[in-house]
Amino acid sequence: GSEKDTVVLECSHIVAADGAYSKVRRDVGICMSGERDLETFASIHFSSTELGKKLISTGNGAMLSFVFNEETIAVVVAHDMRKGDWVIHVPFFPPIQSAKDFENKNVVENIIRACLGTSFTDDINFDLHSVRAWGMHATRADSFSDLDNRIFLVGDAAHQFPPSGGFGVNAGLVDAHNLACKLTFVKNGFAPNSYLSNYDMERRPVVEEAIQVAVDNYRRGLIPAKILGLDRGVVSSAMSVINTLSPQLNKIAKLYPATGNEADPLNVSKIMFDSLLQAGRFHLNGYGSEKSTFDTRSLLNKFYDYDKARQRLKEIVENKEEGLPLLFPHIDIGFKYCIDPARLENTRGTISEQGDNILSWTSPPHHRTMSGNYDDGRTRCSLRPGCIIPHVYLRKTQTKSTISSLDLCNLGTTFTFIASDLKLIRAMVAELKKNPLHKENKTLMTKFILIVPTSQQNNTFDVEALDIASVFIDISGDWKALCDEWDVSGVLVRPDQHIQLVLSNESDLVSKIAQLSF
C-alpha cells in the first residue's frame, strides 16, 4: 500500500509467526538449516459423501491410504470420512514436471478416479475443490531468536517438518506456550531480558530431534514402494540422465518443429520422463484385478515375483518394528528440556563453540520399540527437571471433581508447587518470601497444591492449610508411587507443565530455591 497506509508500532518484543517464508526471519538475517525439497507434491482436495458412506458401510475405510497402480502413485488422507472430506497427495518431479501439469481439471479428476479404484469409479460422484503444490522440507532456523532476545520465531517460521508424524502444528503450539511463559517472567520483573535466550536453548534441540524422526518416517514410507519395484533412487537417476541430455534434446527439438513452432525442449524432456514413469508403473498391473487385458498378469509374472513381494509387504505391515509408527510419545510429550542452572548462563557463543551440536543437550538418541513407536523409556512418568509433569487422576476435596495433574498448572500463575507434605508447603512459602524474587508484594509462587492419599480424604484440613493450598486426593495412589520411585517430596512446575526443580526433603529447599535466581 501507500505510505499513508503504513502503521508504525513500537514494542519491546516481536513474536514472528509468519510462516515458512517468514519475512521477519529474513529481515533479522536468521538462516535455515536442513534438507529442502525432499519431495514435491500436488495436494488435491475433493469431497464425496457417497465415498465416505460406502467405505464406512463396508468397513474398508482408513485414515491413510497408499495407492500404487498403473495410473498413479499417491497418498490419500481422509480428513473427515463421515463428511466425505479427502486430500490426495501426488508426488511430481520439478523441473521436468511442474504444478502446471495439474491445472487441467480432467487430469486431476482422472487421478482421483485412479485412486478410488475400479470398484468405485463408475458410481461415485465427487466435487473437486482445489489443487495446491507444495515442497516437503526438513529444516529449522539456526536460532529461534535474535541476538538481543527481542525477536522470536515460532511455528513454521522456526521449523518445517515432513508431514510424516504430524509434528508441525504441535511443535508450533509448544513454541508459543514456552515463549509466552518466559515473556511473562520478564514482563512481571521476575527475570532479566537475557533469560529469554533459554527459549532457543530449550526448543531448538527438541525440534531437531522431531525433524530427525519425521525424516526417518518419510524414508520408511518409501520401503513398500521399493518392494513393489518403485525405487525413488531410480527416478532421481532418470531425472539426472534427462537433464544431462537436455542440450541434445534441445538440438533435436529445433530440427523437428511442432505445429509451425519450434518444439519446447522442456516438453521433450517431460514427454520422455512421463513415458519412463508410466513404464515404471506398468508392472503394478500385475497386482491389480483379474480384469487385466491381454492376460497382462501372465506376462508380468514372468518378470516379477508378485507372491514374494506380497509376502514381504505383509511382513512389514504386521511387524510393528518395521512398519510405519503412528504414535510418538517421546516426541509429543516425553521430551526433556535442559534445566541445569549452569546452562542458564550460556550464550550463543557457547553454542557455536560446541559446534552447534544441539542434540548434546538432550538425552541419548531414541530407538523404536516392538510396539512400532519411538520410545526409549523416556516417556515413562518421570519426576525430573525438564520433564513434563506426569498425568495422574486427582479429586479435589471441596468440589469432588476429578482432574488430571496436568491441569494443576495454568497461565494465570507463574509456578505451581506440588507436595504431599503440608510442612514442606509452609517451608516453601517462608523461603520464597526471603528470595530476591519476592518483591512489591509479588511472589514467584502463587499456587500451591497439597496431594494427600485416599486414607485422608475425609480429614478436615485446617483453615491455614486451605488458605495456602488447594487439596487434592491421590485417587489411585499413582502420585505417591511416582514420588517414592523418584525420591521426591515436592516439585516446582512451570506454567508450560514442565518441572523446574524437585525437592527430596525440606533440607533440600534452601539450595534448590537459590537456583531460581535468573
Coordinates of C-alpha atoms in Angstrom, one line a residue:
G1 CA 0.0 0.0 0.0
S2 CA 0.9 3.7 0.1
E3 CA 3.0 5.3 2.8
K4 CA -0.2 6.7 4.4
D5 CA -1.4 3.1 4.9
T6 CA 1.7 2.2 6.9
V7 CA 1.3 1.7 10.6
V8 CA 4.4 2.1 12.8
L9 CA 4.3 0.2 16.1
E10 CA 6.8 0.3 18.9
C11 CA 7.1 -2.7 21.1
S12 CA 9.6 -4.4 23.4
H13 CA 9.4 -7.8 21.7
I14 CA 8.2 -9.4 18.5
V15 CA 6.9 -12.9 18.1
A16 CA 7.2 -13.9 14.4
A17 CA 4.5 -16.5 13.5
D18 CA 4.5 -15.5 9.8
G19 CA 5.1 -18.9 8.3
A20 CA 7.7 -20.9 6.4
Y21 CA 8.7 -17.9 4.3
S22 CA 8.9 -15.6 7.3
K23 CA 9.8 -12.0 6.3
V24 CA 10.7 -11.3 9.9
R25 CA 13.2 -14.2 9.9
R26 CA 14.8 -13.0 6.6
D27 CA 15.0 -9.4 7.8
V28 CA 16.7 -10.4 11.0
G29 CA 19.2 -12.5 9.0
I30 CA 18.5 -15.9 10.6
C31 CA 19.3 -18.7 8.2
M32 CA 17.6 -22.1 7.9
S33 CA 19.5 -25.4 8.0
G34 CA 18.4 -28.9 7.0
E35 CA 17.1 -30.7 3.9
R36 CA 14.9 -28.8 1.4
D37 CA 12.7 -30.3 -1.3
L38 CA 12.8 -33.9 -0.1
E39 CA 9.8 -34.3 -2.2
T40 CA 7.3 -32.1 -4.1
F41 CA 3.6 -32.8 -4.1
A42 CA 0.3 -31.7 -5.5
S43 CA -2.5 -31.8 -2.9
I44 CA -5.9 -32.4 -4.4
H45 CA -8.8 -31.5 -2.1
F46 CA -12.1 -33.1 -3.0
S47 CA -15.3 -34.2 -1.3
S48 CA -17.6 -37.2 -1.7
T49 CA -20.2 -38.2 0.9
E50 CA -21.0 -41.2 -1.3
L51 CA -17.4 -42.5 -1.0
G52 CA -17.4 -41.9 2.8
K53 CA -20.7 -43.8 3.3
K54 CA -19.6 -46.7 1.1
L55 CA -16.3 -47.1 2.9
I56 CA -17.9 -46.9 6.3
S57 CA -20.6 -49.4 5.4
T58 CA -18.0 -51.9 4.0
G59 CA -15.5 -51.3 6.8
N60 CA -12.8 -50.6 4.3
G61 CA -12.1 -47.0 5.3
A62 CA -8.8 -45.8 6.5
M63 CA -7.3 -42.5 7.7
L64 CA -4.3 -43.0 5.5
S65 CA -4.2 -45.0 2.2
F66 CA -1.2 -45.6 0.0
V67 CA -2.1 -46.0 -3.7
F68 CA 0.1 -47.8 -6.1
N69 CA -1.3 -48.7 -9.5
E70 CA -0.6 -48.4 -13.2
E71 CA -2.2 -44.9 -13.4
T72 CA -0.9 -43.1 -10.4
I73 CA 1.0 -43.3 -7.1
A74 CA -0.4 -41.2 -4.3
V75 CA -1.3 -41.0 -0.6
V76 CA -5.0 -40.5 0.2
V77 CA -5.8 -38.8 3.5
A78 CA -9.3 -39.0 5.0
H79 CA -9.7 -35.6 6.8
D80 CA -13.3 -36.5 7.7
M81 CA -14.7 -39.7 6.3
R82 CA -18.3 -39.1 7.6
K83 CA -18.4 -35.7 5.8
G84 CA -16.6 -37.2 2.8
D85 CA -13.6 -34.8 3.0
W86 CA -10.4 -36.0 1.4
V87 CA -7.0 -34.9 0.2
I88 CA -4.8 -36.7 -2.2
H89 CA -1.1 -36.1 -2.2
V90 CA 0.5 -36.9 -5.6
P91 CA 4.3 -36.6 -6.0
F92 CA 5.8 -34.8 -9.0
F93 CA 9.3 -34.0 -10.0
P94 CA 10.5 -30.5 -10.8
P95 CA 11.9 -29.0 -13.0
I96 CA 10.8 -31.6 -15.6
Q97 CA 7.3 -31.7 -14.1
S98 CA 5.5 -28.7 -12.6
A99 CA 2.4 -27.5 -10.9
K100 CA 1.0 -26.5 -14.3
D101 CA 0.6 -30.2 -15.1
F102 CA -2.3 -30.2 -12.6
E103 CA -4.1 -27.2 -13.9
N104 CA -6.1 -29.4 -16.3
K105 CA -9.3 -30.4 -14.5
N106 CA -9.6 -33.7 -16.5
V107 CA -6.1 -34.7 -15.5
V108 CA -6.9 -34.1 -11.8
E109 CA -10.2 -35.9 -12.0
N110 CA -8.5 -38.9 -13.6
I111 CA -6.0 -39.0 -10.7
I112 CA -8.9 -39.1 -8.2
R113 CA -10.6 -41.9 -10.0
A114 CA -7.4 -43.8 -10.3
C115 CA -7.0 -43.5 -6.5
L116 CA -10.6 -44.7 -6.0
G117 CA -10.0 -47.9 -8.0
T118 CA -12.2 -49.7 -10.4
S119 CA -14.8 -50.7 -7.8
F120 CA -15.7 -47.1 -7.1
T121 CA -15.0 -45.4 -10.4
D122 CA -18.5 -45.9 -12.0
D123 CA -20.9 -45.0 -9.2
I124 CA -19.0 -42.4 -7.1
N125 CA -19.5 -38.7 -7.6
F126 CA -17.2 -36.1 -6.1
D127 CA -16.6 -32.4 -6.0
L128 CA -13.1 -31.0 -6.8
H129 CA -12.3 -28.1 -4.5
S130 CA -8.6 -27.1 -5.0
V131 CA -5.2 -28.2 -6.2
R132 CA -2.1 -26.9 -4.4
A133 CA 1.6 -27.6 -5.0
W134 CA 4.0 -27.7 -2.0
G135 CA 7.5 -28.8 -1.2
M136 CA 8.4 -31.1 1.7
H137 CA 11.2 -29.7 3.8
A138 CA 13.1 -30.8 7.0
T139 CA 14.6 -27.5 8.2
R140 CA 14.9 -25.4 11.3
A141 CA 16.2 -21.9 11.9
D142 CA 19.8 -21.6 13.1
S143 CA 18.4 -19.7 16.0
F144 CA 14.9 -19.2 17.3
S145 CA 15.7 -15.6 18.4
D146 CA 17.8 -12.7 17.5
L147 CA 21.0 -11.8 19.4
D148 CA 19.2 -9.2 21.6
N149 CA 16.4 -11.6 22.6
R150 CA 13.8 -9.3 21.4
I151 CA 12.6 -11.1 18.2
F152 CA 11.5 -14.7 18.3
L153 CA 10.4 -17.3 15.8
V154 CA 7.6 -19.7 16.4
G155 CA 5.9 -22.4 14.3
D156 CA 6.7 -22.7 10.6
A157 CA 8.8 -19.5 10.9
A158 CA 11.2 -21.6 13.1
H159 CA 10.9 -25.0 11.6
Q160 CA 9.4 -27.1 8.8
F161 CA 8.7 -30.8 9.2
P162 CA 7.8 -33.5 6.7
P163 CA 4.1 -34.4 7.4
S164 CA 5.2 -38.0 8.4
G165 CA 4.4 -37.8 12.1
G166 CA 2.2 -34.7 12.4
F167 CA 4.7 -32.8 14.4
G168 CA 4.4 -29.3 12.8
V169 CA 1.3 -27.9 14.5
N170 CA 2.1 -29.5 17.8
A171 CA 5.6 -28.1 17.8
G172 CA 4.3 -24.6 16.9
L173 CA 1.9 -24.7 19.8
V174 CA 4.6 -25.7 22.3
D175 CA 6.9 -23.0 20.9
A176 CA 4.2 -20.4 21.7
H177 CA 3.5 -21.8 25.1
N178 CA 7.1 -22.0 26.1
L179 CA 7.9 -18.5 24.9
A180 CA 4.7 -17.0 26.5
C181 CA 5.7 -18.3 29.9
K182 CA 9.2 -16.7 29.6
L183 CA 7.9 -13.4 28.3
T184 CA 5.6 -13.4 31.4
F185 CA 8.5 -13.9 33.7
V186 CA 10.4 -11.0 32.1
K187 CA 7.3 -8.7 31.9
N188 CA 6.5 -9.2 35.5
G189 CA 10.0 -8.5 36.6
F190 CA 11.0 -11.9 37.8
A191 CA 13.8 -12.4 35.2
P192 CA 16.0 -10.1 33.1
N193 CA 15.6 -10.0 29.3
S194 CA 18.6 -12.3 28.9
Y195 CA 16.6 -15.1 30.4
L196 CA 14.7 -15.2 27.1
S197 CA 17.7 -16.8 25.4
N198 CA 16.5 -20.0 27.1
Y199 CA 13.7 -20.2 24.6
D200 CA 16.1 -21.1 21.8
M201 CA 18.2 -23.3 24.1
E202 CA 15.2 -25.4 25.1
R203 CA 13.1 -25.6 22.0
R204 CA 15.7 -26.0 19.2
P205 CA 17.1 -29.3 20.4
V206 CA 13.6 -30.7 20.8
V207 CA 12.7 -29.6 17.3
E208 CA 15.9 -31.0 15.8
E209 CA 15.1 -34.5 17.2
A210 CA 11.5 -34.3 16.0
I211 CA 12.7 -33.4 12.5
Q212 CA 15.0 -36.5 12.5
V213 CA 12.1 -38.7 13.5
A214 CA 9.9 -37.2 10.7
V215 CA 12.6 -37.7 8.1
D216 CA 13.0 -41.3 9.3
N217 CA 9.3 -41.8 9.0
Y218 CA 9.3 -40.4 5.4
R219 CA 12.2 -42.8 4.4
R220 CA 10.4 -45.7 6.0
G221 CA 7.3 -44.8 3.9
L222 CA 9.4 -45.4 0.8
I223 CA 10.1 -49.0 1.7
P224 CA 6.8 -50.5 0.5
A225 CA 7.2 -48.7 -2.8
K226 CA 10.6 -50.1 -3.3
I227 CA 9.4 -53.6 -2.6
L228 CA 6.8 -53.0 -5.3
G229 CA 9.6 -52.2 -7.7
L230 CA 9.2 -48.4 -7.4
D231 CA 12.6 -47.2 -6.3
R232 CA 12.8 -43.4 -5.6
G233 CA 16.5 -43.6 -6.4
V234 CA 15.8 -44.8 -9.9
V235 CA 13.5 -41.8 -10.5
S236 CA 16.3 -39.4 -9.4
S237 CA 18.7 -41.2 -11.7
A238 CA 16.3 -40.9 -14.7
M239 CA 15.9 -37.2 -14.0
S240 CA 19.7 -36.8 -13.9
V241 CA 20.1 -38.6 -17.2
I242 CA 17.4 -36.5 -18.9
N243 CA 18.9 -33.2 -17.5
T244 CA 22.3 -34.3 -18.9
L245 CA 20.8 -35.0 -22.3
S246 CA 19.0 -31.6 -22.3
P247 CA 21.4 -29.9 -24.7
Q248 CA 21.0 -32.8 -27.2
L249 CA 17.2 -32.7 -26.7
N250 CA 17.3 -29.0 -27.4
K251 CA 19.0 -29.6 -30.8
I252 CA 16.5 -32.4 -31.7
A253 CA 13.6 -30.1 -30.8
K254 CA 14.9 -27.4 -33.2
L255 CA 15.2 -30.0 -36.0
Y256 CA 11.6 -31.1 -35.7
P257 CA 9.3 -28.1 -35.4
A258 CA 5.8 -28.8 -34.0
T259 CA 2.7 -27.2 -35.5
G260 CA 4.7 -24.5 -37.1
N261 CA 6.7 -23.6 -33.9
E262 CA 9.9 -25.0 -32.6
A263 CA 9.3 -27.8 -30.1
D264 CA 9.9 -26.9 -26.5
P265 CA 12.9 -28.9 -25.3
L266 CA 11.4 -28.9 -21.8
N267 CA 8.3 -30.6 -23.3
V268 CA 10.5 -33.2 -25.0
S269 CA 12.2 -33.9 -21.7
K270 CA 8.8 -34.1 -20.0
I271 CA 7.4 -36.5 -22.6
M272 CA 10.4 -38.7 -22.2
F273 CA 10.2 -38.6 -18.3
D274 CA 6.5 -39.2 -18.2
S275 CA 7.0 -42.2 -20.5
L276 CA 9.6 -43.6 -18.2
L277 CA 7.3 -43.1 -15.2
Q278 CA 4.5 -44.8 -17.0
A279 CA 6.7 -47.7 -18.0
G280 CA 7.9 -47.9 -14.4
R281 CA 4.3 -48.3 -13.1
F282 CA 3.3 -50.8 -15.8
H283 CA 4.2 -53.8 -13.8
L284 CA 1.9 -52.8 -11.0
N285 CA -0.9 -54.1 -13.2
G286 CA 0.2 -57.5 -12.1
Y287 CA -1.1 -56.7 -8.5
G288 CA -4.4 -55.5 -9.8
S289 CA -7.8 -57.0 -10.6
E290 CA -8.4 -60.0 -12.8
K291 CA -9.8 -57.6 -15.4
S292 CA -6.3 -57.1 -16.9
T293 CA -6.4 -57.2 -20.7
F294 CA -4.4 -59.5 -23.0
D295 CA -3.5 -61.6 -20.0
T296 CA -1.2 -59.0 -18.6
R297 CA -0.7 -60.8 -15.4
S298 CA 0.6 -64.0 -17.0
L299 CA 3.1 -61.9 -19.0
L300 CA 4.3 -59.9 -16.0
N301 CA 4.6 -63.0 -13.8
K302 CA 7.5 -64.0 -15.9
F303 CA 9.4 -60.9 -14.8
Y304 CA 8.2 -60.2 -11.3
D305 CA 7.8 -62.4 -8.3
Y306 CA 4.5 -60.9 -7.1
D307 CA 3.9 -63.5 -4.4
K308 CA 7.2 -62.8 -2.8
A309 CA 6.6 -59.0 -2.9
R310 CA 3.1 -59.5 -1.3
Q311 CA 4.6 -61.7 1.4
R312 CA 7.2 -59.1 2.2
L313 CA 4.7 -56.3 2.3
K314 CA 2.5 -58.4 4.6
E315 CA 5.5 -58.9 6.9
I316 CA 6.2 -55.2 7.1
V317 CA 2.6 -54.3 7.8
E318 CA 2.2 -56.9 10.5
N319 CA 5.7 -56.4 12.1
K320 CA 5.3 -53.2 14.1
E321 CA 9.1 -53.0 14.4
E322 CA 9.5 -52.5 10.7
G323 CA 6.2 -50.7 9.9
L324 CA 5.4 -47.0 10.0
P325 CA 4.7 -45.9 13.6
L326 CA 1.6 -43.9 14.4
L327 CA 2.4 -42.9 17.9
F328 CA 5.4 -40.8 19.1
P329 CA 5.0 -40.4 22.8
H330 CA 8.6 -39.2 23.3
I331 CA 8.3 -36.5 20.6
D332 CA 4.8 -35.4 21.6
I333 CA 5.1 -35.2 25.4
G334 CA 8.1 -37.1 26.6
F335 CA 10.8 -34.6 25.6
K336 CA 13.0 -33.1 28.3
Y337 CA 14.3 -29.6 28.5
C338 CA 17.7 -29.0 29.9
I339 CA 17.1 -27.0 33.1
D340 CA 20.5 -27.1 34.6
P341 CA 21.2 -23.8 36.3
A342 CA 24.7 -23.8 34.8
R343 CA 23.1 -23.8 31.4
L344 CA 21.0 -20.6 32.1
E345 CA 24.2 -18.5 31.8
N346 CA 25.1 -19.9 28.4
T347 CA 25.2 -17.7 25.4
R348 CA 25.1 -18.3 21.7
G349 CA 28.8 -18.0 21.7
T350 CA 28.9 -21.1 23.9
I351 CA 26.5 -22.9 21.5
S352 CA 28.8 -22.2 18.5
E353 CA 31.9 -23.3 20.4
Q354 CA 30.1 -26.6 20.9
G355 CA 29.8 -26.9 17.1
D356 CA 26.1 -26.3 17.3
N357 CA 25.7 -29.9 18.4
I358 CA 22.3 -29.2 19.8
L359 CA 21.5 -32.8 20.4
S360 CA 24.2 -32.9 23.0
W361 CA 21.7 -31.2 25.3
T362 CA 19.1 -33.9 25.1
S363 CA 19.0 -37.5 26.3
P364 CA 20.6 -40.3 24.2
P365 CA 19.0 -40.8 20.7
H366 CA 15.7 -42.5 20.5
H367 CA 15.1 -46.0 19.2
R368 CA 11.9 -47.8 18.2
T369 CA 10.2 -50.3 20.4
M370 CA 8.4 -53.5 19.5
S371 CA 5.2 -51.5 19.6
G372 CA 6.4 -49.8 16.5
N373 CA 6.5 -46.4 18.2
Y374 CA 9.5 -44.2 19.0
D375 CA 10.4 -44.5 22.7
D376 CA 13.3 -45.5 24.9
G377 CA 11.7 -45.3 28.3
R378 CA 11.9 -41.5 28.5
T379 CA 8.1 -41.3 28.1
R380 CA 7.7 -43.1 31.3
C381 CA 6.3 -40.9 34.0
S382 CA 9.3 -39.0 35.3
L383 CA 9.7 -36.5 38.1
R384 CA 12.8 -34.9 36.9
P385 CA 13.7 -31.3 36.0
G386 CA 12.8 -30.5 32.4
C387 CA 10.2 -33.3 32.0
I388 CA 6.5 -32.7 31.7
I389 CA 4.6 -33.4 34.9
P390 CA 3.2 -36.9 34.7
H391 CA -0.5 -37.5 34.3
V392 CA -2.4 -38.9 37.3
Y393 CA -6.0 -38.6 38.2
L394 CA -6.8 -36.4 41.3
R395 CA -10.0 -35.4 43.0
K396 CA -10.4 -32.0 44.6
T397 CA -11.7 -32.2 48.2
Q398 CA -14.0 -29.2 48.0
T399 CA -15.8 -29.9 44.7
K400 CA -15.2 -33.7 44.4
S401 CA -14.4 -33.1 40.8
T402 CA -11.8 -35.3 39.1
I403 CA -8.9 -33.7 37.1
S404 CA -5.6 -34.5 35.6
S405 CA -2.4 -33.5 37.4
L406 CA -1.5 -31.7 34.2
D407 CA -4.4 -29.3 34.8
L408 CA -3.0 -28.1 38.1
C409 CA -0.9 -25.7 36.1
N410 CA -2.3 -22.7 34.2
L411 CA -1.1 -19.5 32.6
G412 CA -2.7 -17.5 35.4
T413 CA 0.2 -18.4 37.7
T414 CA 3.9 -18.3 37.4
F415 CA 4.9 -21.5 39.1
T416 CA 2.9 -24.3 40.8
F417 CA 4.4 -26.1 43.8
I418 CA 3.0 -29.6 44.4
A419 CA 3.8 -31.6 47.5
S420 CA 2.3 -34.3 49.7
D421 CA 3.5 -32.7 52.9
L422 CA 1.9 -29.5 54.3
K423 CA 5.0 -28.7 56.3
L424 CA 7.0 -28.6 53.1
I425 CA 4.5 -26.2 51.5
R426 CA 4.7 -23.9 54.5
A427 CA 8.5 -24.0 54.4
M428 CA 8.4 -23.2 50.7
V429 CA 6.2 -20.2 51.3
A430 CA 8.5 -18.9 54.0
E431 CA 11.6 -19.5 51.9
L432 CA 10.2 -17.7 48.9
K433 CA 9.5 -14.6 50.9
K434 CA 13.2 -14.4 51.6
N435 CA 14.1 -14.8 47.9
P436 CA 15.1 -11.7 46.0
L437 CA 12.4 -12.5 43.5
H438 CA 9.8 -11.8 46.2
K439 CA 9.2 -8.1 45.9
E440 CA 6.5 -5.5 45.8
N441 CA 4.1 -8.0 47.4
K442 CA 4.5 -10.3 44.5
T443 CA 5.9 -13.7 44.7
L444 CA 7.2 -16.0 42.1
M445 CA 4.9 -18.7 43.5
T446 CA 1.2 -18.1 43.6
K447 CA -0.3 -21.6 43.6
F448 CA 0.3 -24.4 46.0
I449 CA -1.1 -27.9 45.7
L450 CA -1.3 -30.5 48.5
I451 CA -1.9 -34.1 47.4
V452 CA -3.0 -36.5 50.1
P453 CA -3.8 -40.2 50.0
T454 CA -7.3 -41.6 49.9
S455 CA -6.9 -42.5 53.6
Q456 CA -7.1 -38.8 54.4
Q457 CA -9.9 -37.9 52.0
N458 CA -12.3 -37.5 54.9
N459 CA -9.9 -35.5 57.0
T460 CA -10.8 -31.9 57.9
F461 CA -7.9 -29.7 56.9
D462 CA -7.4 -26.6 59.0
V463 CA -8.1 -23.2 57.6
E464 CA -4.5 -22.3 57.4
A465 CA -3.9 -25.2 55.0
L466 CA -6.8 -24.2 52.7
D467 CA -5.5 -20.6 52.7
I468 CA -2.2 -21.5 51.2
A469 CA -3.0 -24.7 49.3
S470 CA -5.7 -26.5 47.3
V471 CA -6.1 -30.0 48.5
F472 CA -6.4 -33.0 46.1
I473 CA -6.9 -36.7 46.7
D474 CA -4.5 -39.2 45.1
I475 CA -7.3 -41.4 43.9
S476 CA -5.2 -44.4 42.6
G477 CA -2.1 -43.8 44.6
D478 CA -0.1 -43.2 41.4
W479 CA 1.3 -39.9 42.7
K480 CA 2.7 -41.5 45.8
A481 CA 4.2 -44.3 43.7
L482 CA 5.9 -41.7 41.5
C483 CA 7.3 -39.8 44.4
D484 CA 8.6 -42.9 46.0
E485 CA 10.2 -44.1 42.8
W486 CA 12.0 -40.9 42.2
D487 CA 12.6 -40.0 45.8
V488 CA 10.7 -36.7 45.5
S489 CA 8.7 -34.8 48.2
G490 CA 7.8 -31.8 46.1
V491 CA 8.0 -30.5 42.6
L492 CA 8.0 -26.9 41.2
V493 CA 6.2 -26.8 37.9
R494 CA 6.3 -24.1 35.3
P495 CA 3.1 -22.8 33.6
D496 CA 4.0 -24.9 30.5
Q497 CA 3.7 -28.0 32.7
H498 CA 7.4 -28.8 32.7
I499 CA 9.2 -29.4 36.0
Q500 CA 11.6 -26.6 37.1
L501 CA 13.0 -28.3 40.2
V502 CA 12.4 -31.2 42.5
L503 CA 12.8 -31.4 46.3
S504 CA 13.8 -34.7 48.0
N505 CA 13.2 -33.2 51.5
E506 CA 12.8 -30.0 53.4
S507 CA 16.6 -29.6 53.9
D508 CA 16.9 -29.6 50.1
L509 CA 14.8 -26.5 49.9
V510 CA 17.2 -23.6 50.5
S511 CA 19.8 -24.7 48.0
K512 CA 17.2 -25.5 45.4
I513 CA 15.3 -22.2 45.7
A514 CA 18.6 -20.4 45.3
Q515 CA 18.6 -21.9 41.8
L516 CA 15.6 -19.7 40.9
S517 CA 17.9 -16.7 40.6
F518 CA 17.6 -15.9 36.9

